[in-house]
Amino acid sequence: MSAERGAGAYLGTKVLLDREEGGPAGYYALLSDALRDELIGLGLITAAQVRREVERLEAPGIHLGARIVARAWMDPEYKALLLENGSEAAERLGIKVGEAQLVVVENTPRVHNLITCTLCSCYPRSILGQPPAWYRNKVYRARSVSEPRKVLEEFGTHLPADIVIHVRDSNADMRWMVLPRRPDGTSDWSEERLQGLVTRDSLIGIAEALQP
Amino acid sequence: MPVPRFTVGTAVQVLDLPIEGHIRIPAYARGKIGVIERCCGPYLNPEDLAYGRTGGPAVHLYQVEFSQHDLWPEYIGDAEDRLFLEIYEHWLTPARPPSWRQAS
């Protein structure tokens, strides 16, 4: 690849795929941009294919997790399946799980689960989309395992003293999602309405579901 | 595929293997004792996959439960606070049950 063409191609696609948001691109960002440009230049892939793949990666959103949680709040049999086999339960709602295995853990009056990935940024992306920036941050990754209570406090999540914390460090093939506690005062709510109480952060245990 | 070496409830110690390159066992868990919470099944070893060796063999993966107080000497929190980590079988060896498991 000539330096001239490489620089031009880089500038041409940078607008579309800039992930550094104004800052200087890091080593791996430059490397992946250069590789992409070279593959496009050789005609092995097209810019449209790259764009579609980015779109596919970023398209899932918390609405899929919210559907799963609201169904589990409504249907005890579904909840049992969800805790037994998360992937199968998701697929029953027509939600395809791309990761090896989705494992769902339940928050109870006694146990609060927190999801993290100390080694990188493993996250149930096929259901929740891309993780928040702080989830990929080295400080969160280090502190979420060693001082989870303090981290939760800093996010405004104040747990009662008699609750124990289970930290789930996603370091290998399982992908974790939290089944948050159903808020009080919602016993007559419809499944659709309940979905509105489920937030991204409640699905990874950094917060609880919204209170009505 | 060999049968899993460990079963749910078994006490295990995480080895500190001198493997270089791409490994998935966080430093904070090396040498620590925990209990198998779940057998996750066989998966290809990321220590191979990272270098394009995709032919296996697959290795058994376990979800291991640790007491937070065992992992972090300065830990502040409930005695029953736990951390769960996935460990590949070759990183585990049988161990004496930790005190928190004997008591329960």
Coordinates of C-alpha atoms in Angstrom, one line a residue:
Chain A
M1 CA 0.0 0.0 0.0
S2 CA 1.5 3.4 -1.0
A3 CA 1.7 5.9 1.8
E4 CA -0.2 8.4 -0.4
R5 CA -3.2 6.2 -1.0
G6 CA -3.2 5.0 2.5
A7 CA -3.4 8.5 3.9
G8 CA -6.1 9.5 1.5
A9 CA -8.2 6.4 2.2
Y10 CA -7.8 6.9 5.9
L11 CA -9.0 10.5 5.7
G12 CA -11.9 9.4 3.5
T13 CA -13.3 6.8 5.9
K14 CA -12.3 8.5 9.1
V15 CA -15.5 10.6 9.2
L16 CA -17.6 7.4 8.9
L17 CA -15.8 5.3 11.5
D18 CA -14.0 7.6 13.8
R19 CA -14.0 6.0 17.3
E20 CA -11.7 8.4 19.0
E21 CA -14.1 11.3 18.9
G22 CA -11.7 14.1 18.2
G23 CA -8.6 12.7 20.0
P24 CA -5.6 11.3 18.1
A25 CA -6.3 7.8 16.9
G26 CA -4.5 5.1 18.9
Y27 CA -2.2 2.4 17.6
Y28 CA -4.8 -0.3 17.1
A29 CA -7.3 2.2 15.6
L30 CA -4.7 3.2 13.0
L31 CA -3.8 -0.4 12.4
S32 CA -7.4 -1.5 11.9
D33 CA -8.1 1.5 9.7
A34 CA -5.0 0.7 7.6
L35 CA -6.0 -3.0 7.3
R36 CA -9.5 -2.1 6.3
D37 CA -8.4 0.4 3.7
E38 CA -6.0 -2.1 2.3
L39 CA -8.7 -4.8 2.1
I40 CA -11.0 -2.3 0.4
G41 CA -8.2 -1.3 -2.0
L42 CA -7.6 -4.9 -3.0
G43 CA -11.3 -5.3 -3.6
L44 CA -11.7 -8.1 -1.0
I45 CA -14.3 -6.1 0.9
T46 CA -16.3 -3.0 0.2
A47 CA -16.8 0.1 2.3
A48 CA -20.6 -0.6 2.2
Q49 CA -19.9 -4.1 3.7
V50 CA -17.8 -2.5 6.5
R51 CA -20.6 0.0 7.2
R52 CA -23.3 -2.7 7.3
E53 CA -21.2 -4.8 9.7
V54 CA -20.8 -1.7 12.0
E55 CA -24.5 -1.2 11.7
R56 CA -25.2 -4.8 12.6
L57 CA -22.9 -4.6 15.6
E58 CA -24.5 -1.5 16.9
A59 CA -28.1 -2.2 16.1
P60 CA -29.1 -4.3 19.1
G61 CA -30.2 -2.2 22.0
I62 CA -31.5 -2.5 25.5
H63 CA -35.1 -3.0 24.2
L64 CA -34.2 -6.7 23.6
G65 CA -33.0 -7.1 27.2
A66 CA -36.1 -5.2 28.4
R67 CA -38.4 -7.6 26.5
I68 CA -36.7 -10.6 28.1
V69 CA -36.9 -9.1 31.6
A70 CA -40.5 -7.9 31.4
R71 CA -41.5 -11.4 30.2
A72 CA -39.6 -13.0 33.1
W73 CA -41.4 -10.6 35.6
M74 CA -44.8 -11.6 34.1
D75 CA -44.3 -15.4 33.6
P76 CA -42.7 -17.5 36.3
E77 CA -42.2 -20.4 33.9
Y78 CA -40.3 -18.2 31.5
K79 CA -38.2 -16.8 34.3
A80 CA -37.3 -20.4 35.4
L81 CA -36.2 -21.1 31.8
L82 CA -34.3 -17.8 31.6
L83 CA -32.2 -18.6 34.7
E84 CA -31.6 -22.2 33.5
N85 CA -30.7 -21.4 29.9
G86 CA -30.5 -17.7 29.0
S87 CA -29.8 -18.3 25.3
E88 CA -32.8 -20.6 24.8
A89 CA -35.0 -18.2 26.7
A90 CA -33.9 -15.3 24.5
E91 CA -34.4 -17.4 21.4
R92 CA -38.0 -18.2 22.5
L93 CA -38.7 -14.5 22.1
G94 CA -37.1 -14.5 18.7
I95 CA -33.9 -12.9 20.0
K96 CA -30.8 -14.5 18.5
V97 CA -27.8 -14.8 20.9
G98 CA -24.6 -14.4 19.0
E99 CA -22.3 -15.3 21.9
A100 CA -21.4 -18.8 23.1
Q101 CA -23.8 -18.7 26.0
L102 CA -26.0 -16.1 27.7
V103 CA -26.2 -16.6 31.4
V104 CA -28.8 -14.6 33.3
V105 CA -28.5 -14.0 37.1
E106 CA -31.3 -12.8 39.3
N107 CA -31.2 -9.9 41.7
T108 CA -33.1 -10.7 44.9
P109 CA -33.7 -9.0 48.2
R110 CA -30.5 -10.8 49.4
V111 CA -28.2 -10.7 46.4
H112 CA -27.2 -8.0 43.9
N113 CA -25.2 -9.0 40.8
L114 CA -22.8 -6.7 39.0
I115 CA -21.3 -7.5 35.6
T116 CA -17.9 -6.5 34.5
C117 CA -15.0 -7.6 32.3
T118 CA -11.6 -6.9 33.8
L119 CA -9.6 -8.2 30.9
C120 CA -11.3 -6.3 28.0
S121 CA -14.9 -5.4 27.5
C122 CA -16.9 -8.6 27.2
Y123 CA -20.6 -7.8 27.2
P124 CA -23.8 -9.5 25.8
R125 CA -23.5 -7.3 22.7
S126 CA -25.9 -9.4 20.5
I127 CA -28.7 -8.4 23.0
L128 CA -27.6 -5.1 24.5
G129 CA -25.6 -3.6 21.7
Q130 CA -22.3 -1.9 22.5
P131 CA -21.2 -1.3 26.2
P132 CA -21.0 2.2 27.6
A133 CA -17.7 3.9 27.5
W134 CA -17.1 3.6 31.2
Y135 CA -17.6 -0.1 31.0
R136 CA -14.5 -0.3 28.8
N137 CA -12.5 2.0 31.0
K138 CA -9.6 0.5 32.9
V139 CA -10.5 2.2 36.1
Y140 CA -14.0 0.7 36.1
R141 CA -12.7 -2.7 35.1
A142 CA -10.2 -2.7 38.0
R143 CA -12.4 -1.2 40.7
S144 CA -15.6 -3.1 39.8
V145 CA -13.9 -6.4 41.0
S146 CA -12.0 -5.0 44.0
E147 CA -14.4 -2.5 45.4
P148 CA -17.8 -3.0 43.9
R149 CA -19.7 -1.4 46.7
K150 CA -17.8 1.8 46.4
V151 CA -18.2 1.8 42.6
L152 CA -22.0 1.3 42.9
E153 CA -22.2 4.1 45.5
E154 CA -20.4 6.4 43.0
F155 CA -23.0 5.5 40.4
G156 CA -25.7 6.4 42.8
T157 CA -26.8 2.9 43.6
H158 CA -27.1 2.6 47.4
L159 CA -27.6 -1.0 48.5
P160 CA -28.9 -1.9 51.9
A161 CA -26.2 -3.2 54.2
D162 CA -27.7 -6.7 54.4
I163 CA -27.4 -7.3 50.6
V164 CA -24.5 -9.3 49.4
I165 CA -22.8 -8.5 46.1
H166 CA -21.9 -11.1 43.4
V167 CA -19.5 -9.7 40.9
R168 CA -19.5 -11.6 37.6
D169 CA -16.2 -11.1 35.7
S170 CA -16.8 -12.1 32.1
N171 CA -13.3 -13.3 31.3
A172 CA -14.1 -16.2 28.9
D173 CA -17.0 -17.6 27.0
M174 CA -20.1 -16.9 29.1
R175 CA -21.9 -13.6 28.6
W176 CA -23.8 -12.3 31.7
M177 CA -27.0 -10.3 32.0
V178 CA -28.8 -9.3 35.2
L179 CA -32.5 -10.0 35.8
P180 CA -33.2 -6.9 38.0
R181 CA -35.8 -6.9 40.8
R182 CA -39.3 -6.0 39.7
P183 CA -40.2 -2.7 41.3
D184 CA -42.9 -2.6 43.9
G185 CA -46.2 -1.1 42.9
T186 CA -46.2 -2.7 39.4
S187 CA -48.3 -5.8 40.0
D188 CA -51.1 -4.7 37.7
W189 CA -48.8 -3.4 35.0
S190 CA -48.8 -4.8 31.5
E191 CA -45.7 -6.4 30.0
E192 CA -45.2 -3.5 27.6
R193 CA -45.4 -1.0 30.4
L194 CA -42.9 -3.0 32.5
Q195 CA -40.4 -2.9 29.7
G196 CA -40.1 0.9 30.2
L197 CA -38.7 0.3 33.7
V198 CA -35.7 -1.7 32.4
T199 CA -32.6 0.4 31.7
R200 CA -29.3 -0.6 30.2
D201 CA -27.5 -0.1 33.5
S202 CA -30.1 -2.3 35.4
L203 CA -29.3 -5.1 32.9
I204 CA -25.6 -5.2 34.1
G205 CA -26.3 -4.5 37.7
I206 CA -24.8 -1.0 37.9
A207 CA -28.3 0.3 38.9
E208 CA -31.7 -1.1 39.8
A209 CA -34.7 -1.0 37.5
L210 CA -36.5 2.4 37.4
Q211 CA -39.1 2.9 40.2
P212 CA -42.6 3.7 38.8
Chain B
M1 CA -13.9 -35.2 24.6
P2 CA -12.6 -36.3 28.1
V3 CA -15.1 -36.0 30.9
P4 CA -14.9 -32.9 33.1
R5 CA -12.3 -33.3 35.8
F6 CA -14.3 -31.3 38.4
T7 CA -17.9 -31.3 39.5
V8 CA -20.1 -28.6 41.0
G9 CA -19.2 -27.9 44.6
T10 CA -15.6 -29.1 44.3
A11 CA -12.9 -26.9 45.8
V12 CA -10.2 -25.8 43.4
Q13 CA -7.0 -23.7 43.4
V14 CA -6.1 -21.5 40.4
L15 CA -2.7 -22.3 39.2
D16 CA -0.1 -19.7 38.3
L17 CA 1.1 -21.3 35.0
P18 CA 4.1 -19.8 33.2
I19 CA 2.1 -19.4 30.0
E20 CA 3.0 -16.3 27.9
G21 CA 0.9 -14.6 25.3
H22 CA -2.9 -14.4 25.3
I23 CA -4.3 -15.8 28.5
R24 CA -7.7 -15.2 30.1
I25 CA -6.9 -15.9 33.8
P26 CA -6.7 -12.5 35.6
A27 CA -3.6 -12.1 37.8
Y28 CA -5.8 -11.4 40.9
A29 CA -7.1 -15.0 40.8
R30 CA -3.8 -16.8 40.5
G31 CA -3.2 -19.1 43.5
K32 CA -6.6 -18.4 45.0
I33 CA -9.0 -21.1 46.2
G34 CA -12.6 -21.2 45.1
V35 CA -15.5 -23.6 44.5
I36 CA -16.9 -24.8 41.2
E37 CA -20.3 -23.2 40.8
R38 CA -21.1 -24.3 37.2
C39 CA -19.6 -26.6 34.5
C40 CA -19.9 -24.5 31.4
G41 CA -18.9 -27.2 28.9
P42 CA -16.0 -27.6 26.5
Y43 CA -14.7 -24.5 24.6
L44 CA -11.7 -23.9 22.3
N45 CA -8.8 -22.6 24.3
P46 CA -8.2 -18.9 23.8
E47 CA -4.5 -19.5 24.3
D48 CA -4.7 -21.3 21.0
L49 CA -7.4 -19.3 19.2
A50 CA -5.5 -16.1 19.7
Y51 CA -2.7 -17.5 17.4
G52 CA -5.0 -19.0 14.7
R53 CA -4.9 -22.5 16.1
T54 CA -8.5 -23.3 15.7
G55 CA -8.3 -27.1 15.6
G56 CA -8.6 -27.7 19.3
P57 CA -8.6 -29.6 21.5
A58 CA -11.5 -28.0 23.4
V59 CA -11.0 -27.7 27.1
H60 CA -13.6 -27.7 29.9
L61 CA -14.5 -24.4 31.3
Y62 CA -15.8 -23.8 34.8
Q63 CA -17.5 -21.0 36.6
V64 CA -15.6 -20.7 39.9
E65 CA -16.9 -18.9 43.0
F66 CA -14.4 -16.9 45.2
S67 CA -14.9 -15.1 48.5
Q68 CA -14.1 -11.4 47.8
H69 CA -12.2 -11.3 51.1
D70 CA -9.9 -14.1 49.8
L71 CA -9.1 -12.1 46.6
W72 CA -8.5 -8.7 48.1
P73 CA -6.9 -8.4 51.6
E74 CA -8.2 -4.9 52.0
Y75 CA -11.7 -5.8 50.8
I76 CA -14.5 -3.8 52.4
G77 CA -17.9 -5.5 52.3
D78 CA -20.1 -8.4 53.4
A79 CA -18.4 -11.7 54.4
E80 CA -20.6 -13.3 51.8
D81 CA -19.7 -11.0 48.9
R82 CA -18.5 -13.2 46.1
L83 CA -16.8 -13.0 42.7
F84 CA -17.4 -15.4 39.9
L85 CA -14.8 -16.1 37.2
E86 CA -14.5 -18.6 34.3
I87 CA -11.4 -20.8 34.5
Y88 CA -10.2 -23.3 32.0
E89 CA -9.6 -26.8 33.4
H90 CA -5.8 -26.8 32.9
W91 CA -5.5 -23.8 35.2
L92 CA -7.2 -25.7 38.1
T93 CA -6.0 -28.2 40.7
P94 CA -8.0 -29.8 43.6
A95 CA -7.8 -28.0 46.9
R96 CA -9.0 -28.1 50.4
P97 CA -12.4 -26.4 50.7
P98 CA -12.2 -22.8 51.8
S99 CA -13.4 -21.9 55.3
W100 CA -16.5 -20.1 54.0
R101 CA -17.6 -23.3 52.2
Q102 CA -16.9 -25.6 55.2
A103 CA -19.1 -23.4 57.4
S104 CA -22.1 -23.3 55.1

